[in-house]
Coordinates of C-alpha atoms in Angstrom, one line a residue:
M1 CA 37.0 -41.0 35.5
H2 CA 38.3 -37.6 34.3
A3 CA 38.8 -38.9 30.7
R4 CA 35.2 -40.2 30.6
F5 CA 33.8 -36.9 31.8
S6 CA 35.8 -35.1 29.0
T7 CA 34.5 -37.4 26.4
L8 CA 30.9 -36.9 27.6
C9 CA 31.3 -33.1 27.5
F10 CA 32.6 -33.4 23.9
L11 CA 29.7 -35.5 22.8
L12 CA 27.2 -33.1 24.4
A13 CA 28.8 -30.1 22.8
G14 CA 28.5 -31.8 19.4
I15 CA 24.8 -32.4 20.1
T16 CA 24.1 -28.8 21.1
R17 CA 25.9 -27.6 18.0
A18 CA 23.6 -29.5 15.6
Q19 CA 20.7 -27.3 14.3
T20 CA 17.2 -28.9 14.6
G21 CA 13.8 -28.1 13.1
V22 CA 15.1 -26.6 9.9
T23 CA 12.4 -26.0 7.3
N24 CA 13.1 -28.4 4.5
P25 CA 12.5 -27.6 1.7
I26 CA 12.2 -23.9 2.3
S27 CA 10.4 -23.4 -1.0
E28 CA 8.9 -25.5 -3.8
D29 CA 7.3 -25.1 -7.2
C30 CA 3.5 -24.7 -7.0
G31 CA 2.8 -23.9 -10.6
P32 CA 4.0 -21.6 -13.4
S33 CA 5.9 -18.7 -11.7
V34 CA 4.2 -19.7 -8.4
V35 CA 6.5 -20.7 -5.5
C36 CA 5.2 -21.9 -2.1
I37 CA 7.1 -21.1 1.1
N38 CA 6.8 -24.0 3.5
K39 CA 5.9 -23.2 7.2
Y40 CA 6.7 -19.6 6.5
A41 CA 10.4 -20.6 6.5
N42 CA 10.2 -20.2 10.3
V43 CA 13.5 -22.2 10.9
L44 CA 16.2 -21.1 8.5
P45 CA 19.6 -22.8 8.3
Y46 CA 22.4 -20.9 10.0
H47 CA 24.0 -18.5 9.2
F48 CA 21.1 -16.6 7.6
F49 CA 20.9 -12.9 6.7
R50 CA 18.4 -10.4 5.2
R51 CA 19.4 -6.9 4.5
L52 CA 17.2 -4.0 5.7
S53 CA 15.2 -2.0 3.2
T54 CA 16.4 1.4 2.2
A55 CA 14.6 4.4 0.7
D56 CA 15.8 3.4 -2.8
V57 CA 15.8 -0.4 -2.6
P58 CA 13.2 -2.4 -0.6
S59 CA 14.3 -5.8 0.8
T60 CA 12.3 -8.8 -0.4
F61 CA 11.9 -12.3 0.9
G62 CA 14.1 -13.5 -1.9
D63 CA 17.0 -11.5 -0.7
I64 CA 17.5 -13.9 2.2
T65 CA 20.8 -15.9 2.1
Y66 CA 21.7 -18.8 4.4
G67 CA 24.4 -21.4 5.0
N68 CA 27.4 -20.5 2.9
G69 CA 25.6 -17.8 1.0
T70 CA 22.9 -19.9 -0.6
R71 CA 20.2 -17.7 -2.3
L72 CA 16.5 -18.3 -2.8
N73 CA 16.7 -17.9 -6.6
D74 CA 13.3 -19.6 -7.3
V75 CA 11.7 -17.2 -4.8
K76 CA 13.4 -14.1 -6.3
S77 CA 12.2 -14.8 -9.8
A78 CA 8.6 -15.9 -9.1
D79 CA 5.6 -13.7 -9.8
F80 CA 3.6 -15.2 -6.8
L81 CA 4.9 -16.3 -3.4
V82 CA 2.4 -18.4 -1.5
F83 CA 2.8 -18.7 2.3
D84 CA -0.6 -20.3 3.1
K85 CA -0.8 -23.1 0.5
E86 CA -4.5 -23.9 0.9
R87 CA -5.9 -20.4 0.8
G88 CA -3.2 -18.8 -1.3
L89 CA -3.6 -21.2 -4.2
E90 CA -7.4 -20.9 -4.0
L91 CA -7.1 -17.1 -4.4
L92 CA -4.8 -17.5 -7.4
G93 CA -7.1 -19.9 -9.2
S94 CA -6.1 -22.3 -11.9
K95 CA -4.5 -19.8 -14.3
P96 CA -3.0 -16.9 -12.4
S97 CA -1.0 -14.4 -14.4
Y98 CA 1.2 -11.4 -13.9
E99 CA 2.0 -9.1 -16.8
F100 CA 4.1 -5.9 -16.9
M101 CA 2.0 -3.5 -19.0
F102 CA 3.6 0.0 -19.1
K103 CA 6.9 1.5 -18.3
V104 CA 6.4 4.9 -16.7
P105 CA 8.7 7.4 -15.1
E106 CA 10.5 6.6 -11.8
V107 CA 8.1 8.7 -9.7
V108 CA 5.1 8.0 -7.5
H109 CA 2.0 6.8 -9.4
E110 CA -1.1 6.9 -7.2
A111 CA -4.8 7.4 -6.7
P112 CA -6.1 4.6 -9.1
V113 CA -9.9 4.8 -9.6
Y114 CA -11.8 2.4 -11.8
V115 CA -14.9 3.8 -13.6
A116 CA -16.9 0.7 -14.6
S117 CA -19.3 2.5 -16.8
Q118 CA -16.4 3.6 -19.1
N119 CA -14.2 0.6 -18.4
K120 CA -11.3 3.0 -17.8
L121 CA -8.8 3.3 -15.0
Y122 CA -7.7 6.8 -13.9
L123 CA -4.5 7.4 -11.9
S124 CA -2.0 10.1 -11.1
Q125 CA 1.7 10.6 -11.7
L126 CA 3.5 12.8 -9.2
T127 CA 6.1 14.1 -11.6
P128 CA 7.6 17.6 -11.5
G129 CA 4.7 19.9 -12.2
Y130 CA 2.3 17.2 -11.0
L131 CA 0.0 17.5 -14.0
P132 CA -1.4 15.8 -16.0
Q133 CA -2.9 12.6 -14.7
L134 CA -3.1 9.3 -16.6
V135 CA -5.9 7.1 -17.9
V136 CA -5.8 3.4 -19.0
D137 CA -8.5 2.6 -21.6
L138 CA -9.4 -1.0 -21.0
N139 CA -11.8 -1.2 -24.0
Q140 CA -8.8 -1.5 -26.3
D141 CA -6.7 -4.6 -26.8
P142 CA -4.0 -4.1 -25.7
P143 CA -5.1 -1.4 -23.2
K144 CA -3.9 2.1 -24.0
L145 CA -2.3 4.5 -21.6
S146 CA -2.8 8.2 -22.2
E147 CA -2.7 11.6 -20.4
Y148 CA -5.8 13.1 -18.7
L149 CA -6.8 16.4 -17.3
S150 CA -10.0 17.4 -15.6
N151 CA -11.5 21.0 -15.7
P152 CA -10.1 22.6 -13.6
P153 CA -7.2 20.2 -13.1
V154 CA -6.7 18.4 -9.8
Y155 CA -3.2 19.0 -8.5
A156 CA -1.3 16.0 -7.3
P157 CA -4.0 13.4 -6.4
N158 CA -2.4 11.0 -4.0
G159 CA -5.5 8.9 -3.0
G160 CA -8.7 8.1 -4.8
T161 CA -11.9 6.1 -4.9
F162 CA -15.2 5.9 -6.7
H163 CA -18.5 7.1 -5.2
N164 CA -21.9 8.2 -6.5
G165 CA -20.8 8.1 -10.1
K166 CA -17.7 10.3 -9.5
I167 CA -14.0 10.0 -8.9
V168 CA -13.1 11.1 -5.4
W169 CA -9.5 12.3 -5.3
G170 CA -7.4 13.6 -2.4
A171 CA -5.4 16.5 -3.8
S172 CA -2.0 16.3 -1.9
G173 CA -0.5 19.5 -3.3
G174 CA -1.3 23.2 -3.5
N175 CA 0.1 26.7 -4.1
G176 CA -0.9 30.1 -5.4
S177 CA -0.2 29.6 -9.1
I178 CA -1.4 26.3 -10.5
G179 CA -2.4 27.0 -14.1
G180 CA -2.8 30.6 -13.2
S181 CA -5.0 30.1 -10.2
E182 CA -4.7 29.1 -6.5
Q183 CA -5.3 25.5 -5.4
R184 CA -5.0 24.0 -1.9
L185 CA -5.0 20.5 -0.5
G186 CA -8.4 19.0 -0.2
L187 CA -11.0 16.5 -1.4
R188 CA -12.1 16.9 -5.0
T189 CA -14.6 15.1 -7.2
V190 CA -14.4 14.6 -10.9
D191 CA -17.3 13.7 -13.1
P192 CA -15.9 11.3 -15.7
K193 CA -18.8 12.1 -18.1
T194 CA -18.0 15.8 -18.2
N195 CA -14.4 16.0 -16.8
K196 CA -15.7 18.8 -14.4
S197 CA -14.0 18.8 -11.0
T198 CA -15.5 20.2 -7.8
T199 CA -13.9 20.9 -4.4
L200 CA -15.6 19.3 -1.4
V201 CA -13.4 20.6 1.4
N202 CA -10.0 22.4 1.5
N203 CA -9.4 23.3 5.1
Y204 CA -9.9 22.4 8.7
F205 CA -11.4 25.5 10.4
G206 CA -9.1 27.7 8.3
Y207 CA -6.0 25.5 8.5
Y208 CA -4.4 23.9 5.5
F209 CA -4.4 20.1 5.4
N210 CA -0.9 18.5 5.3
T211 CA -1.1 16.0 2.5
I212 CA -4.4 14.1 2.1
D213 CA -2.7 10.8 1.3
D214 CA -5.5 8.3 0.8
V215 CA -9.4 8.2 0.9
A216 CA -12.1 5.6 1.4
V217 CA -15.9 5.8 1.5
H218 CA -17.7 4.0 4.3
P219 CA -20.0 1.4 2.6
K220 CA -23.0 2.3 4.7
T221 CA -22.9 6.0 5.6
G222 CA -21.2 7.4 2.5
D223 CA -18.9 9.5 4.7
I224 CA -15.4 10.0 3.1
W225 CA -12.5 9.1 5.4
F226 CA -9.0 10.3 4.6
T227 CA -5.5 10.2 6.0
D228 CA -3.4 13.3 6.5
P229 CA 0.4 12.7 7.0
D230 CA 2.8 15.6 6.5
Y231 CA 4.7 14.4 3.4
S232 CA 3.7 17.2 1.0
W233 CA 5.7 20.0 2.6
W234 CA 8.8 17.9 2.7
N235 CA 8.4 16.8 -0.9
S236 CA 7.7 20.3 -2.2
L237 CA 4.1 19.6 -3.1
T238 CA 2.9 22.6 -1.2
D239 CA 4.3 26.0 -0.2
T240 CA 2.9 26.0 3.3
A241 CA 4.5 24.2 6.3
P242 CA 2.3 21.8 8.3
Q243 CA -0.3 23.6 10.4
L244 CA -2.0 20.5 11.8
P245 CA -0.7 17.3 13.5
T246 CA -0.8 14.2 11.4
A247 CA -4.2 12.6 11.7
S248 CA -7.1 10.8 10.0
Y249 CA -10.5 12.4 9.4
R250 CA -14.1 11.8 8.4
Y251 CA -16.0 14.1 6.1
N252 CA -19.8 14.2 6.1
A253 CA -21.1 15.6 2.8
T254 CA -24.5 16.4 4.2
S255 CA -23.4 18.8 6.9
G256 CA -20.0 19.6 5.5
A257 CA -18.4 18.8 8.8
V258 CA -14.9 17.3 9.2
F259 CA -14.2 15.1 12.2
V260 CA -10.9 13.8 13.5
V261 CA -11.1 10.1 14.0
D262 CA -7.5 9.3 15.1
D263 CA -4.3 11.3 15.8
S264 CA -2.2 8.5 17.3
I265 CA -0.5 7.2 14.1
T266 CA 2.9 8.7 13.1
Q267 CA 2.2 8.9 9.4
P268 CA -1.3 7.7 8.5
N269 CA -1.2 6.6 4.9
G270 CA -3.5 3.9 3.4
I271 CA -7.1 3.5 4.6
A272 CA -9.8 0.9 3.8
F273 CA -13.0 -0.5 5.2
N274 CA -14.1 -4.1 5.4
P275 CA -17.3 -4.9 3.3
E276 CA -19.6 -4.8 6.3
G277 CA -18.3 -1.3 7.4
T278 CA -17.5 -2.6 10.9
L279 CA -13.8 -2.2 10.7
V280 CA -11.4 0.4 9.3
Y281 CA -7.7 -0.3 8.5
I282 CA -5.1 2.5 8.6
S283 CA -1.5 2.0 7.8
D284 CA 1.4 3.8 9.4
T285 CA 4.4 4.6 7.2
G286 CA 6.4 6.4 9.9
A287 CA 9.5 4.5 8.9
G288 CA 9.7 7.2 6.2
R289 CA 11.0 10.2 8.3
N290 CA 11.0 13.8 7.4
T291 CA 14.1 15.7 8.5
V292 CA 16.0 19.0 7.9
D293 CA 19.6 18.7 7.0
P294 CA 21.3 21.0 9.7
K295 CA 24.2 21.8 7.4
F296 CA 22.4 22.8 4.3
G297 CA 18.9 23.5 5.6
Q298 CA 17.4 21.2 3.0
H299 CA 14.3 18.9 3.5
K300 CA 15.1 15.2 3.5
N301 CA 12.9 12.2 3.5
T302 CA 14.8 9.3 5.0
F303 CA 13.8 5.7 5.7
N304 CA 14.7 3.5 8.7
S305 CA 12.9 0.2 8.6
S306 CA 14.4 -0.9 11.9
V307 CA 13.1 2.1 13.9
G308 CA 10.0 3.7 12.3
H309 CA 6.5 2.4 12.1
R310 CA 5.5 0.2 9.1
T311 CA 2.3 -1.3 10.5
I312 CA -1.3 -1.7 9.6
Y313 CA -3.8 -1.1 12.4
T314 CA -7.4 -2.2 12.8
F315 CA -10.1 -0.1 14.5
D316 CA -13.6 -1.2 15.4
L317 CA -16.3 1.1 14.1
S318 CA -19.3 2.2 16.1
E319 CA -22.7 0.9 14.9
D320 CA -23.5 4.2 13.2
G321 CA -20.1 4.1 11.4
T322 CA -18.8 7.4 12.8
R323 CA -16.3 6.5 15.5
A324 CA -13.1 4.4 15.4
T325 CA -12.0 2.7 18.6
N326 CA -10.0 -0.3 20.0
K327 CA -6.9 0.3 17.8
R328 CA -4.6 -2.7 17.5
P329 CA -1.8 -3.8 15.1
V330 CA -2.7 -6.3 12.5
Y331 CA 0.4 -6.5 10.3
L332 CA 4.0 -5.4 10.6
S333 CA 5.4 -5.1 7.1
P334 CA 8.4 -7.3 6.4
E335 CA 9.3 -5.5 3.2
Y336 CA 9.1 -1.7 3.1
V337 CA 6.1 0.2 4.3
P338 CA 2.4 -0.6 3.8
D339 CA 1.4 2.1 1.3
G340 CA -1.8 1.6 -0.7
L341 CA -4.4 -0.3 1.2
K342 CA -7.6 -2.1 0.0
V343 CA -9.9 -4.8 1.2
A344 CA -11.2 -7.5 -1.1
A345 CA -14.8 -8.6 -1.4
N346 CA -14.1 -11.5 1.0
G347 CA -12.6 -9.3 3.6
Y348 CA -8.9 -10.0 2.9
I349 CA -6.5 -7.1 3.2
L350 CA -4.2 -6.0 0.4
T351 CA -1.3 -3.6 0.8
G352 CA 1.3 -2.2 -1.6
N353 CA 4.5 -3.2 0.1
G354 CA 7.8 -2.4 -1.6
R355 CA 8.3 -4.6 -4.6
G356 CA 4.8 -6.0 -4.7
V357 CA 1.4 -6.5 -3.0
D358 CA 0.8 -8.6 0.1
V359 CA -2.5 -10.4 0.7
L360 CA -3.5 -10.9 4.3
D361 CA -6.5 -12.4 6.0
S362 CA -8.5 -10.2 8.4
F363 CA -6.2 -11.3 11.3
G364 CA -3.1 -10.2 9.5
Q365 CA -1.8 -13.6 8.4
L366 CA 0.2 -13.3 5.2
L367 CA -1.3 -15.6 2.5
L368 CA 0.5 -14.6 -0.6
T369 CA 2.7 -11.9 -2.2
V370 CA 2.5 -10.6 -5.8
Q371 CA 6.1 -9.7 -6.7
T372 CA 7.1 -6.9 -9.1
N373 CA 10.3 -5.4 -10.4
Y374 CA 9.3 -1.9 -9.2
T375 CA 8.0 -0.3 -6.0
V376 CA 4.2 -0.5 -5.9
Q377 CA 2.4 2.5 -4.4
N378 CA -1.2 1.6 -5.1
F379 CA -3.6 -0.7 -7.0
A380 CA -7.2 -1.1 -8.1
W381 CA -9.5 -3.9 -9.3
T382 CA -11.1 -3.7 -12.7
G383 CA -13.2 -5.8 -15.0
P384 CA -16.8 -7.2 -15.0
E385 CA -16.1 -9.5 -12.1
L386 CA -13.5 -7.2 -10.4
K387 CA -10.9 -10.0 -10.6
T388 CA -8.3 -8.1 -12.5
L389 CA -5.9 -6.1 -10.3
W390 CA -3.9 -3.2 -11.7
L391 CA -0.7 -2.3 -9.8
M392 CA 1.1 1.0 -10.3
G393 CA 4.2 2.6 -8.8
A394 CA 7.6 4.1 -9.4
G395 CA 8.6 2.9 -12.9
G396 CA 5.8 0.5 -13.9
I397 CA 2.1 -0.4 -14.3
S398 CA 1.2 -4.1 -14.3
R399 CA -1.8 -6.4 -14.3
V400 CA -2.7 -9.5 -12.3
E401 CA -5.4 -12.0 -13.3
W402 CA -6.6 -14.3 -10.4
D403 CA -9.7 -15.3 -8.5
L404 CA -9.6 -12.7 -5.7
A405 CA -12.4 -10.1 -6.4
G406 CA -12.5 -6.6 -5.1
Q407 CA -15.4 -4.7 -3.5
E408 CA -17.9 -3.1 -5.9
L409 CA -17.7 0.7 -5.4
K410 CA -21.0 2.6 -5.9

């Protein structure tokens, strides 16, 4: 009897050791440089491992290893990763393409604004000195990248959009001697016809803003919403320490009034509206932390993906488009932090997320990822149908052709 019991225990132990439900295959070829991930790879073979992102090297899905160190080499090298096969492949269309266009310095490249009347894409480069900006002339074949300056120059634009025939830039830097004059953080417009820039607002009741990271215009009211984390002081973009808590604001051009719309997010960063103007999305990049080194007294920007926030939140907007309520998380970034944020014409959400751009439906389900070999900070749609997406970041500018159109900005 004792021997039978021992044999039964041995057999049961063997059964419990066997892994069940493993996704097989984890990935498969879905077209030229397109790889589909089956069932979101939700059951990986043991032992699997994925390293955490760092400030210098974001972790990607292709970094996962499993079994005896097996690597997802096809995933790592693909331009497009499709997680929802039906919708993802539809968005890519029959001939999707990814092309690395320009090598640029290993610094932040931000604030892309497409001016359709000129067929040019304006963007910033946050290099030492923070001037000049850049412009991509899309009328030439191949497109040409050159330097650009408005008059007076806008210091360190970190967010941008197009509205009423003008570029709207959020200037994230300021001090007392920029080109011989004083400039402070604020909302600026640039007329692309004349290159003349104008300041819309540069203070909140006499206090300096912290950063002005990203901007978006409500599609119905025309109010400019912007996020204000506290990165600029820590990154030496301004000579004044933060005077305000991190928050997001709404600027009404008619009255000149600035309203706080949320102060619950650790580091509010990207901001975007759905086409109907009934929802606003704001990303929290609080995983990037600002600290002071106690030994040397130096400012440091560190990154901890296991502790800090790296989440996109959705808010409902009031009928008149002035108030944001009912905050809830819609996406926890698996890569790095959700930096640049845009909403497509069909309501899908796009975010610059480490080494690429993630495409989500309005509920936060990841549909596909565009993979790059550099960290993407922001992106913008261009072209007559707004189906060309330009990506820019630390070290590169690239171009995607697909069937996902952006919203027309007027």
